[in-house]
PDB file of C-alpha atoms in Angstrom:
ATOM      1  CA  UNK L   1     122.582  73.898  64.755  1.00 55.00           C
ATOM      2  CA  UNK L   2     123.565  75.591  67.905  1.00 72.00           C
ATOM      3  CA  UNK L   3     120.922  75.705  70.837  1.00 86.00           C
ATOM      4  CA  UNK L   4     119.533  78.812  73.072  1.00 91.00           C
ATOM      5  CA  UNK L   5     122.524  77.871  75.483  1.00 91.00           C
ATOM      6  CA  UNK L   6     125.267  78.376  72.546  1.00 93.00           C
ATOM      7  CA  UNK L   7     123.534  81.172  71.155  1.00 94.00           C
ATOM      8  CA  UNK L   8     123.524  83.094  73.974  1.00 94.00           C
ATOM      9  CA  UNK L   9     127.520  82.078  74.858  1.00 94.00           C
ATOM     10  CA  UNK L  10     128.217  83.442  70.926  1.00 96.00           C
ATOM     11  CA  UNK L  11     126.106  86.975  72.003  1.00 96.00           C
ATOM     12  CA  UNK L  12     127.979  87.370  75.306  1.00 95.00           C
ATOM     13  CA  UNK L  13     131.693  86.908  73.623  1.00 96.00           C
ATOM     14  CA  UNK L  14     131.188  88.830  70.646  1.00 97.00           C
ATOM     15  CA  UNK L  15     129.686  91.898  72.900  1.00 97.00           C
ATOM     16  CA  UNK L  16     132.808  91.414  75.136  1.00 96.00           C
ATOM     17  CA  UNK L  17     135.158  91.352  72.498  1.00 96.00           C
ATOM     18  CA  UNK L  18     133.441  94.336  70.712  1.00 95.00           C
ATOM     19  CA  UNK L  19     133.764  96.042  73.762  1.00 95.00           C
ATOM     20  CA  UNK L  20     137.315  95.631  74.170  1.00 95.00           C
ATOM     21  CA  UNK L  21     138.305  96.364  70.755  1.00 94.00           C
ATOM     22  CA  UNK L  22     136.528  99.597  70.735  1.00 93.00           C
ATOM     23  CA  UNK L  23     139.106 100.747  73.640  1.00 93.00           C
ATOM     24  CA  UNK L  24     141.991  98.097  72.133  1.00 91.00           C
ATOM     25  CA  UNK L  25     142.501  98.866  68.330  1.00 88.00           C
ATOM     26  CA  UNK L  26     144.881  96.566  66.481  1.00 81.00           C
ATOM     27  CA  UNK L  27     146.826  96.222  63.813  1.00 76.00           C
ATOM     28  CA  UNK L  28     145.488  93.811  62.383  1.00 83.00           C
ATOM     29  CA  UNK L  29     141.825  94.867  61.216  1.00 77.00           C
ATOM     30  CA  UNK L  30     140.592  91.344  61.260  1.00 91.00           C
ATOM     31  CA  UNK L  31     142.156  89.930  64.483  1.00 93.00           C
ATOM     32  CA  UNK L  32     139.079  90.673  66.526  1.00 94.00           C
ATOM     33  CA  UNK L  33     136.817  89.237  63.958  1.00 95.00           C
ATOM     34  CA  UNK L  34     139.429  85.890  63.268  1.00 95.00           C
ATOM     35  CA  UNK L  35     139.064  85.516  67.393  1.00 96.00           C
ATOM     36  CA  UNK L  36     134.944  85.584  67.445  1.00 96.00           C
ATOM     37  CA  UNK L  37     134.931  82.867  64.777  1.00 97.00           C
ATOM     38  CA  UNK L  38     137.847  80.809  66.890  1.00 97.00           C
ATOM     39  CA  UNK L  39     135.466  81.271  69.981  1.00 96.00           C
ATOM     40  CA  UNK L  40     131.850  80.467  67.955  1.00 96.00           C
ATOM     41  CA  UNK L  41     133.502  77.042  66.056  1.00 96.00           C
ATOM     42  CA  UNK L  42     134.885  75.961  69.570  1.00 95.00           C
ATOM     43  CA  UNK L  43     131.290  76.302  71.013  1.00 94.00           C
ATOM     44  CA  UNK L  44     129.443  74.689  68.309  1.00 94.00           C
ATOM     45  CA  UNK L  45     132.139  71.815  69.136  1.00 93.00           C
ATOM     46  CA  UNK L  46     131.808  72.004  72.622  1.00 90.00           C
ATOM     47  CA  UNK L  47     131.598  68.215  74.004  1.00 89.00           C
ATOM     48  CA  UNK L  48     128.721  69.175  76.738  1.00 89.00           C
ATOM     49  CA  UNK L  49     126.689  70.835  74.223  1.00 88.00           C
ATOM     50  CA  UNK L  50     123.885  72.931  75.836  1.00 89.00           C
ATOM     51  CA  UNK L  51     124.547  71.795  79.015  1.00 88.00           C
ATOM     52  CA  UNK L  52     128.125  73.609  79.320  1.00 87.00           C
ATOM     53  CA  UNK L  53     129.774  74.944  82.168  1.00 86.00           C
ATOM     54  CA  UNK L  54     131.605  77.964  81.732  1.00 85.00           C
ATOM     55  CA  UNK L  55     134.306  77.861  80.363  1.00 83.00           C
ATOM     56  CA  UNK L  56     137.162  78.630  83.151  1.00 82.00           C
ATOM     57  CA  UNK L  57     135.122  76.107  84.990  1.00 86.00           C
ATOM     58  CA  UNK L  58     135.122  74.002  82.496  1.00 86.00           C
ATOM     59  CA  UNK L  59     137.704  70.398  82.659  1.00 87.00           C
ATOM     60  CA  UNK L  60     137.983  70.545  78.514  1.00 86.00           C
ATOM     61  CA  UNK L  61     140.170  73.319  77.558  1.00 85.00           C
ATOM     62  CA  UNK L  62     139.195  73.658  74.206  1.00 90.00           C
ATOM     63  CA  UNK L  63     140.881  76.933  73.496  1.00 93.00           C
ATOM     64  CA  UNK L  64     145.076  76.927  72.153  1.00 94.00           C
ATOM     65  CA  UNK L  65     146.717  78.203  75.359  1.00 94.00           C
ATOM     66  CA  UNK L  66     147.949  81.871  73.609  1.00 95.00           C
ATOM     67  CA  UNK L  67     143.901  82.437  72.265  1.00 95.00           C
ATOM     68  CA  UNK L  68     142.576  81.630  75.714  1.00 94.00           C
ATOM     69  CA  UNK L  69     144.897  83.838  77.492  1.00 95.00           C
ATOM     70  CA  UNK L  70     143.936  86.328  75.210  1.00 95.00           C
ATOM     71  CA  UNK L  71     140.290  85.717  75.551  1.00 95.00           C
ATOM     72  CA  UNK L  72     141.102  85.986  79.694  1.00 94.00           C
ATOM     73  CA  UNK L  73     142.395  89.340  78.760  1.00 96.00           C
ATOM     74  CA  UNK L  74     139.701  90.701  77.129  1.00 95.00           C
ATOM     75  CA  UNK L  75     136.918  89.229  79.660  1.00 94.00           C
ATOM     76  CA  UNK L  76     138.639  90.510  82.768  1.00 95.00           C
ATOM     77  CA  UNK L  77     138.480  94.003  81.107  1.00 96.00           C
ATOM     78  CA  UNK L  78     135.068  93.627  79.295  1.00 96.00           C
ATOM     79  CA  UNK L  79     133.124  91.645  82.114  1.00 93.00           C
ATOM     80  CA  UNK L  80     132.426  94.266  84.753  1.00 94.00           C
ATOM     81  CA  UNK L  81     131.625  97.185  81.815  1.00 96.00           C
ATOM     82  CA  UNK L  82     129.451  94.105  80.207  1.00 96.00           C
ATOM     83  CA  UNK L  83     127.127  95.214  83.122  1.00 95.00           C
ATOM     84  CA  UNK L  84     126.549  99.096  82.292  1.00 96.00           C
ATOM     85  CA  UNK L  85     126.515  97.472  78.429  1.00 96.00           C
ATOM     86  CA  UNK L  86     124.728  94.724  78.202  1.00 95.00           C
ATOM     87  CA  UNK L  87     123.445  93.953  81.699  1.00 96.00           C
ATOM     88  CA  UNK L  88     120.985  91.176  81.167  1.00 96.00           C
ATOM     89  CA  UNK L  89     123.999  89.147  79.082  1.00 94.00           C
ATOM     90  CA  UNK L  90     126.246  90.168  81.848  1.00 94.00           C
ATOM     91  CA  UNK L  91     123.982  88.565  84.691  1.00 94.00           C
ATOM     92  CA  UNK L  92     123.275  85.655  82.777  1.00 93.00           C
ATOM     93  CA  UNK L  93     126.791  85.220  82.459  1.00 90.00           C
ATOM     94  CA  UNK L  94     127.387  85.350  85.738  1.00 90.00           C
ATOM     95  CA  UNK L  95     124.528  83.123  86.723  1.00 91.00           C
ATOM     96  CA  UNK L  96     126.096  80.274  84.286  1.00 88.00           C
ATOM     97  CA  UNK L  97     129.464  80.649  86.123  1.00 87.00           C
ATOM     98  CA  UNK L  98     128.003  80.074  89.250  1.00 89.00           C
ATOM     99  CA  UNK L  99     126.231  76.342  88.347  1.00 88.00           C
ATOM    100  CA  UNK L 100     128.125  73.117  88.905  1.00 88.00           C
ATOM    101  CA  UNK L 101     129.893  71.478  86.631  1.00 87.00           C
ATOM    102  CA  UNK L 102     128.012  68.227  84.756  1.00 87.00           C
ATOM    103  CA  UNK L 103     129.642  65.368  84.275  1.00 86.00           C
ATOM    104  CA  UNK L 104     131.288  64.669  81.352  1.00 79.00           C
ATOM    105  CA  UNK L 105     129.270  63.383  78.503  1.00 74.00           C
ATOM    106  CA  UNK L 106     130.947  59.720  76.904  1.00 75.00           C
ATOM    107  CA  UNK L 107     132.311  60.251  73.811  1.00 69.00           C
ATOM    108  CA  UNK L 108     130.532  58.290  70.904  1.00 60.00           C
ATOM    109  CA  UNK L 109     131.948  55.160  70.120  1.00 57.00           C
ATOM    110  CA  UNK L 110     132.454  54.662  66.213  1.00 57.00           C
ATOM    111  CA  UNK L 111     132.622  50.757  64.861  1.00 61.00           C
ATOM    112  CA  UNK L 112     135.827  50.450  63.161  1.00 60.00           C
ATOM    113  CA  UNK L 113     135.221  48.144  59.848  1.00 57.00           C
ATOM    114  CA  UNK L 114     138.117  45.855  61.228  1.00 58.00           C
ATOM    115  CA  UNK L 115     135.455  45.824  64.650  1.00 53.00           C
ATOM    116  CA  UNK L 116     132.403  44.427  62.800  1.00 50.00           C
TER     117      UNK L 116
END
């Protein structure tokens, strides 16, 4: 179950995607979709959980290079009309970006059988 942190992250990128397919049709009528549910299952597997950074401040890039230089794309274009928008996602956003990164949480250690 994804916390008020991750919930909000899933808000902000499906508003910034929707806004940049409305001016950026494609082909494809479920490409825009297909990339919101790439960008929600890599939060709810995000290793810092609700404590994230952003994620181009992030050290973990999570994202396959060609879907995060997509998701660039559309965040350069949809971030500044995310504030005439959606303004109170877009300065939350922008409040997130600005906090220092955490240190990285230890990955959990599972006991092999041959370990025990």
């Amino acid at each position: 179950m994804s916390g008020k942190r991750i919930n909000r992250e899933k808000k902000t990128i499906q508003k910034m995607v929707h806004l940049y397919a409305h001016s950026h049709p494609e082909a494809d009528t479920d490409y825009y979709q297909q990339l919101i549910n790439y960008a929600y299952n890599r939060l709810d597997k995000c290793r810092y959980g609700e404590d994230k950074p952003a994620c181009k401040q992030c050290p973990i890039h999570c994202y396959q290079p060609a879907k995060r230089e997509t998701m660039k794309q559309i965040m350069r274009w949809a971030g500044p009309r995310m504030l005439i928008y959606h303004p109170i996602l877009a300065i939350r956003h922008l409040i997130d970006d600005k906090k220092p990164v955490p240190p990285l949480p230890e990955k959990k250690r599972t006991i092999r059988s041959t370990e025990k």
